[in-house]
Coordinates of C-alpha atoms in Angstrom, one line a residue:
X1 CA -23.8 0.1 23.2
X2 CA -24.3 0.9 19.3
X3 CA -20.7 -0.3 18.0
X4 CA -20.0 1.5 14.3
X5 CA -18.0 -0.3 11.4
X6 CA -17.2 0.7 7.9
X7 CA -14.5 1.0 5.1
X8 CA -12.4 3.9 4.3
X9 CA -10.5 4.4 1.5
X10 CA -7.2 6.2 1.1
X11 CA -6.6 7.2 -2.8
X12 CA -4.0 9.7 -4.9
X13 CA -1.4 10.2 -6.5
X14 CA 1.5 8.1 -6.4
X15 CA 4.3 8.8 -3.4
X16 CA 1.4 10.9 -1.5
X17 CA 2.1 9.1 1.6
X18 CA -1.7 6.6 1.6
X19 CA 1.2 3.2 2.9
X20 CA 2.5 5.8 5.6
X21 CA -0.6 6.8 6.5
X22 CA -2.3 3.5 6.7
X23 CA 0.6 2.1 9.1
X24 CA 0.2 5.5 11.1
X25 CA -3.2 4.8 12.0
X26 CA -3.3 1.4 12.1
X27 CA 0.1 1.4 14.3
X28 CA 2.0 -1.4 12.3
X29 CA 3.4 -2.1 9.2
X30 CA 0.5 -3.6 7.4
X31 CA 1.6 -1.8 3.7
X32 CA 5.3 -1.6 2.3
X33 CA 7.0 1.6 2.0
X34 CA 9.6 3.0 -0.2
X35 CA 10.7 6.2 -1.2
X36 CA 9.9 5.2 -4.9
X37 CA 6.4 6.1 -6.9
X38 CA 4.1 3.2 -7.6
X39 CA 5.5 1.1 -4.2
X40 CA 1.8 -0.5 -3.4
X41 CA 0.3 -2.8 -5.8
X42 CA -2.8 -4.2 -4.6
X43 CA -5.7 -3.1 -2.1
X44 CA -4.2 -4.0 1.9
X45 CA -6.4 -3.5 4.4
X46 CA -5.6 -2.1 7.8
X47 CA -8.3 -2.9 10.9
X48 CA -8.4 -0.8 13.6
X49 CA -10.4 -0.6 16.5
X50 CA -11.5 2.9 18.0
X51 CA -13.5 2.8 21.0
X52 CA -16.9 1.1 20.0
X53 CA -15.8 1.7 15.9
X54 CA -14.1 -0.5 13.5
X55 CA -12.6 1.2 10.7
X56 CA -11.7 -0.7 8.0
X57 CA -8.7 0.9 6.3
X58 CA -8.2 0.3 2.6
X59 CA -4.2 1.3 1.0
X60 CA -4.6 1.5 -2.5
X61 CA -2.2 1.9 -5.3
X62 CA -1.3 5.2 -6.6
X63 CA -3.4 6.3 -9.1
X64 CA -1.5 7.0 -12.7
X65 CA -1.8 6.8 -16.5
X66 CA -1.4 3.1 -16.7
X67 CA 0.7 1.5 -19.7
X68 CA 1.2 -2.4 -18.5
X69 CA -1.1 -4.9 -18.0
X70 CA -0.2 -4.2 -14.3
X71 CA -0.5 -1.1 -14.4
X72 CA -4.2 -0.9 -15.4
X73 CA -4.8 -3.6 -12.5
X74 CA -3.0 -1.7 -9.6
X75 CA -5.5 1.3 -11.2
X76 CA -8.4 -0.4 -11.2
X77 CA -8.0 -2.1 -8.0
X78 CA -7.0 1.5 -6.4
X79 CA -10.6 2.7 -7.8
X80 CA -12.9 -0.3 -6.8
X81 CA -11.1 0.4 -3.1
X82 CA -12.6 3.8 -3.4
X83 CA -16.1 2.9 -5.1
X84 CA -16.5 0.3 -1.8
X85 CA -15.8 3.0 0.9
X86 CA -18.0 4.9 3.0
X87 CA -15.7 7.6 3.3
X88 CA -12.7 8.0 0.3
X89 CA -9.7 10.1 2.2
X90 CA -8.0 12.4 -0.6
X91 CA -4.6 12.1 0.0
X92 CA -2.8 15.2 -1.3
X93 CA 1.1 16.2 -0.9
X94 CA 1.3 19.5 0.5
X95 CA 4.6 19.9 -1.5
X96 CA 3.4 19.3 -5.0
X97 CA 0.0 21.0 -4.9
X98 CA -2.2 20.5 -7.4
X99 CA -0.2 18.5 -9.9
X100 CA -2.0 17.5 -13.4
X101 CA -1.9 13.3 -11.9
X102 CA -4.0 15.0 -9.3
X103 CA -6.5 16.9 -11.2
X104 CA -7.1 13.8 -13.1
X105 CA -8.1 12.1 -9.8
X106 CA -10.1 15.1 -8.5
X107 CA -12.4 15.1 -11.4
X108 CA -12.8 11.4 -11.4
X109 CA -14.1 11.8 -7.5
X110 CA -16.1 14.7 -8.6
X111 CA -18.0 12.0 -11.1
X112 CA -18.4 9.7 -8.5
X113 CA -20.3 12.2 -6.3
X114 CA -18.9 10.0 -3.2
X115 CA -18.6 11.2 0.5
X116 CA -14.7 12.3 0.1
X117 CA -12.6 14.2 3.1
X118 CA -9.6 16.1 1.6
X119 CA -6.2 15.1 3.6
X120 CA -3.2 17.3 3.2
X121 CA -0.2 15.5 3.8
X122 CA 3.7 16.6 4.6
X123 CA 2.6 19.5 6.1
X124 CA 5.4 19.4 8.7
X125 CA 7.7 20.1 5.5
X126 CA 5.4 23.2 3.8
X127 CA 4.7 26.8 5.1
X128 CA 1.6 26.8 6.9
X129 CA 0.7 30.0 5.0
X130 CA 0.7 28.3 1.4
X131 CA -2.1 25.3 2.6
X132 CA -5.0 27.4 2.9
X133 CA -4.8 28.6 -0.6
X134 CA -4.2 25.1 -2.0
X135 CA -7.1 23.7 0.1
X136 CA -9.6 26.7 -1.7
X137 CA -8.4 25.4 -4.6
X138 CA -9.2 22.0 -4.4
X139 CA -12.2 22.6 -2.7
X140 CA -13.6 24.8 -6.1
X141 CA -12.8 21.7 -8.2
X142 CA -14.0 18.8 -5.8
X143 CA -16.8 19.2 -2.7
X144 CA -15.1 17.8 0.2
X145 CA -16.9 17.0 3.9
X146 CA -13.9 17.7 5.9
X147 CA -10.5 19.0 5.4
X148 CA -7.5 17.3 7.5
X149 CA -4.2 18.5 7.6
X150 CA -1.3 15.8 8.9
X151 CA 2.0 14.5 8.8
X152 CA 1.9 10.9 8.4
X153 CA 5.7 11.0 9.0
X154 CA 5.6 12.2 12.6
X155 CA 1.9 11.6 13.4
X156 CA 0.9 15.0 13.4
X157 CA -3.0 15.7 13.3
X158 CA -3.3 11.8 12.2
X159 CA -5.5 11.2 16.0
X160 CA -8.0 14.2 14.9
X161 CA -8.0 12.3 11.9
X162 CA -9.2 8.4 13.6
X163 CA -10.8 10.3 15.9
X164 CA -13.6 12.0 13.2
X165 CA -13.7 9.0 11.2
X166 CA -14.4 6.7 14.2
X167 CA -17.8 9.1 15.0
X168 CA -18.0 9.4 11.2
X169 CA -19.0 5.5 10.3
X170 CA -22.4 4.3 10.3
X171 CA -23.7 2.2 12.9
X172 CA -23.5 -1.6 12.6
X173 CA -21.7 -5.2 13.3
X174 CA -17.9 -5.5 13.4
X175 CA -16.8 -7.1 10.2
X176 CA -13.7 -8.8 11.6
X177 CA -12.6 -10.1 14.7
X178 CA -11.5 -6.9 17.0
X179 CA -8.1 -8.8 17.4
X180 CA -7.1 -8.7 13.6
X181 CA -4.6 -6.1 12.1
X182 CA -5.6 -7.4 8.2
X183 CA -7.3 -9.7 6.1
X184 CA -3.8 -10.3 4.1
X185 CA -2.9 -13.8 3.7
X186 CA 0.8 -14.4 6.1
X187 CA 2.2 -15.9 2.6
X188 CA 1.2 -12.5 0.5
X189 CA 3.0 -10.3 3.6
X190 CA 6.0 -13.2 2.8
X191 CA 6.1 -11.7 -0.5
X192 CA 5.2 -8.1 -0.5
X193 CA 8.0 -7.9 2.3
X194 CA 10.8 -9.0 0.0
X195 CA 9.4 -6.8 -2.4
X196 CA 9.7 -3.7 0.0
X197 CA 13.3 -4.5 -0.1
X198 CA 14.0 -4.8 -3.5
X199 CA 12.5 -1.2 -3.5
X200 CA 14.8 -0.2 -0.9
X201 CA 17.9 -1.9 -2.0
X202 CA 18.0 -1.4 -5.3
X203 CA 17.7 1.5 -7.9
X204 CA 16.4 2.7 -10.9
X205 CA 14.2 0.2 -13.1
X206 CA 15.0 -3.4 -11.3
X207 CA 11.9 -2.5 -8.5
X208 CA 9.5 -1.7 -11.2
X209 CA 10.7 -4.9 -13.3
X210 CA 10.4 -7.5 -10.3
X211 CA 7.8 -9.2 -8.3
X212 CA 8.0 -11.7 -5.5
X213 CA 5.3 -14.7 -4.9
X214 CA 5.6 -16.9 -1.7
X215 CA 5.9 -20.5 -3.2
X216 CA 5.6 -22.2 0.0
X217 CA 4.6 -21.5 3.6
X218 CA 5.1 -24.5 5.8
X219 CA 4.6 -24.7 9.7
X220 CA 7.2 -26.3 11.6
X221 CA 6.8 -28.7 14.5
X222 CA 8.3 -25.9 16.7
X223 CA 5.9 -23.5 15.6
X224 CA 8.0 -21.6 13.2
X225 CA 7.9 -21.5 10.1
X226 CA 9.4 -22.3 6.8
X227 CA 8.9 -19.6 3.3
X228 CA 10.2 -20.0 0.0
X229 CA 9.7 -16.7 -2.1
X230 CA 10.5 -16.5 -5.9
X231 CA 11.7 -13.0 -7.2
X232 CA 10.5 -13.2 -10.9
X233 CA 12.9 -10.1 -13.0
X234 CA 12.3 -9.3 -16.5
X235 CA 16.1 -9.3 -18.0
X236 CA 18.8 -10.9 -16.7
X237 CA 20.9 -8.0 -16.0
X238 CA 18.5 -7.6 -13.6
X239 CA 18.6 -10.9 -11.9
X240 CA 22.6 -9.9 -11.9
X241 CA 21.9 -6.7 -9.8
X242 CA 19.2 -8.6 -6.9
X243 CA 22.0 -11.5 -6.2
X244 CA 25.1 -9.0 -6.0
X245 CA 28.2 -10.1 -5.5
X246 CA 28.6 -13.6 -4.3
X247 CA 25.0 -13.7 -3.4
X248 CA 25.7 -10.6 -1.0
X249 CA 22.3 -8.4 -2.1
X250 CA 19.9 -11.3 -2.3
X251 CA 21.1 -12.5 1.3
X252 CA 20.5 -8.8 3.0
X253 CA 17.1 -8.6 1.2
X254 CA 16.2 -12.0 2.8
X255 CA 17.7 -10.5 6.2
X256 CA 15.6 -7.8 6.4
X257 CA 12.8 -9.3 5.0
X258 CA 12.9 -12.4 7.4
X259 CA 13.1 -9.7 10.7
X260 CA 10.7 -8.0 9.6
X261 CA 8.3 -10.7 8.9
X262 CA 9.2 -12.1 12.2
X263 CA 8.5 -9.2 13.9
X264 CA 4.9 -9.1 12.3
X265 CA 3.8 -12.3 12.6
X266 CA 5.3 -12.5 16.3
X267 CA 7.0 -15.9 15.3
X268 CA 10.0 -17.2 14.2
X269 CA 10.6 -17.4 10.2
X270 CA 12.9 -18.9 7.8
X271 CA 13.0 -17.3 4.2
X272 CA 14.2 -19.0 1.3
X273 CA 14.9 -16.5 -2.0
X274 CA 15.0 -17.9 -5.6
X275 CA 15.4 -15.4 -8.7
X276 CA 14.1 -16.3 -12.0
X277 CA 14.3 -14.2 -15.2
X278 CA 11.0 -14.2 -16.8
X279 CA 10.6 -11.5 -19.4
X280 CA 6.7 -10.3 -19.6
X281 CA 5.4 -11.0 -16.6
X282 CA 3.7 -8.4 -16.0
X283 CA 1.5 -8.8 -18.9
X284 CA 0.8 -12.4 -17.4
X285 CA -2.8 -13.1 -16.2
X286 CA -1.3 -15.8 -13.5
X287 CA 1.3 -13.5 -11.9
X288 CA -0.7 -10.3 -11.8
X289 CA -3.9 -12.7 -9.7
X290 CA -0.8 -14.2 -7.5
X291 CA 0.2 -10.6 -6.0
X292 CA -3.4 -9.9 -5.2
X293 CA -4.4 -8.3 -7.9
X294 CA -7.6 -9.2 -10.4
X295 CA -6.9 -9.5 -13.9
X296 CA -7.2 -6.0 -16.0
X297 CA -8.1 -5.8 -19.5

């Protein structure tokens, strides 16, 4: 029985869909989601067995014109998830078409001369008569192997997708056991869980200002177990806004958190949230390697 294994990458522009996707196909919440650009920080990756294949899904950030030391890390860890793939999935919203972010990208790829597949998402929500055209278009700028068309939403065309990259991977070893969903640490899902609702629950710049790092992860005797996750916010107006009234916002964020944590790691959880006002730190060397992410000139 020749068994297959190999990485794929899923790259573009920020709010494309690549965390949607990667829970789609890997059928659990592996990557946070929000509605708000520039949600994923770091490289997660999603393993998922396919008859005798193991794809190795990599979520990377959203690729943009970086400005913080952050932002130049969550870029150049979105482009050494590409550079280490045997396939790189172009992830494209069908809405925006070919935006200038995405050109950027495009010609970057086109560099790279790497084996790419062109992925057009949110196609449930465009006219089916307007994709051909943007697919010739992006196909004149960037040589592309295959060209999917899905809903990452509702599912649509994602099993053609696993199904041609599963017969698409070269031939070898597994590279993790078939049991696993990720190689993420349980104390960075703590933390990037708590982030996902500080996206979701609050507005403006407070998600962009935050970050969340799991202080401690103890096991309990009862085989629960016992997190304490500081929310670090760069003004204190800030911290303010994530405690709410009478602690109300900070308690429903470590609700939410908790069940879905829970849910996850298919065992009971108690989360413990502290805020702290620490203005710069994400220009800090320390925080930036404690959310996963290598430092960035």
């Amino acid at each position: 029985m020749t068994t297959r294994c190999g990485f794929v990458a899923i790259v573009g522009a920020p709010n494309a869909g690549k965390s949607t996707l990667l829970n789609r196909m890997a059928g659990a919440k592996l990557s946070i989601v929000s509605p708000k650009a520039q949600t994923t920080r770091f490289r997660v990756l999603g393993i998922l067995m396919r008859g005798t294949s193991q794809i190795l899904l990599v979520d990377t950030p959203g690729i943009f014109q970086p400005r913080r030391k952050l932002d130049r890390a969550m870029v150049a860890a979105a482009w050494t998830g590409s550079e280490d793939a045997d396939i790189t999935l172009l992830l494209v919203d069908a809405r925006r078409g070919v935006t200038e972010s995405l050109r950027a990208i495009v010609e970057q790829l086109a560099k790279s001369r790497r084996k790419v597949w062109l992925v057009l998402n949110k196609t449930d929500l465009v006219d089916r008569q307007a994709l051909l055209p943007l697919t010739a278009e992006l196909s004149t700028l960037l040589p592309v192997d295959h060209v999917f068309m899905v809903s990452a939403r509702s599912g649509d065309g994602v099993e053609d997708l696993l199904k041609a990259l599963a017969e698409a991977l070269p031939p070898g070893p597994y590279l993790y056991p078939e049991d696993d969903l990720t190689d993420l640490p349980d104390r960075l899902l703590a933390a990037e869980l708590v982030r996902e609702q500080i996206f979701l629950q609050t507005h403006e710049e407070v998600p962009y200002a935050a970050t969340a790092e799991t202080e401690t992860y103890r096991e309990q005797p009862d085989g629960s177990v016992r997190i304490e996750v500081t929310i670090y916010v760069a003004r204190a107006g800030h911290k303010a806004i994530l405690i709410g009234e009478k602690g109300s916002r900070i308690r429903e964020i470590g609700e939410k958190a908790r069940k879905d944590l829970s849910r996850l790691l298919g065992r009971t959880c108690h989360l413990f949230l502290n805020v702290k006002e620490r203005a710069g730190w994400d220009e800090e060397r320390a925080r930036l390697r404690a959310i996963g992410l290598d430092d960035a000139s």
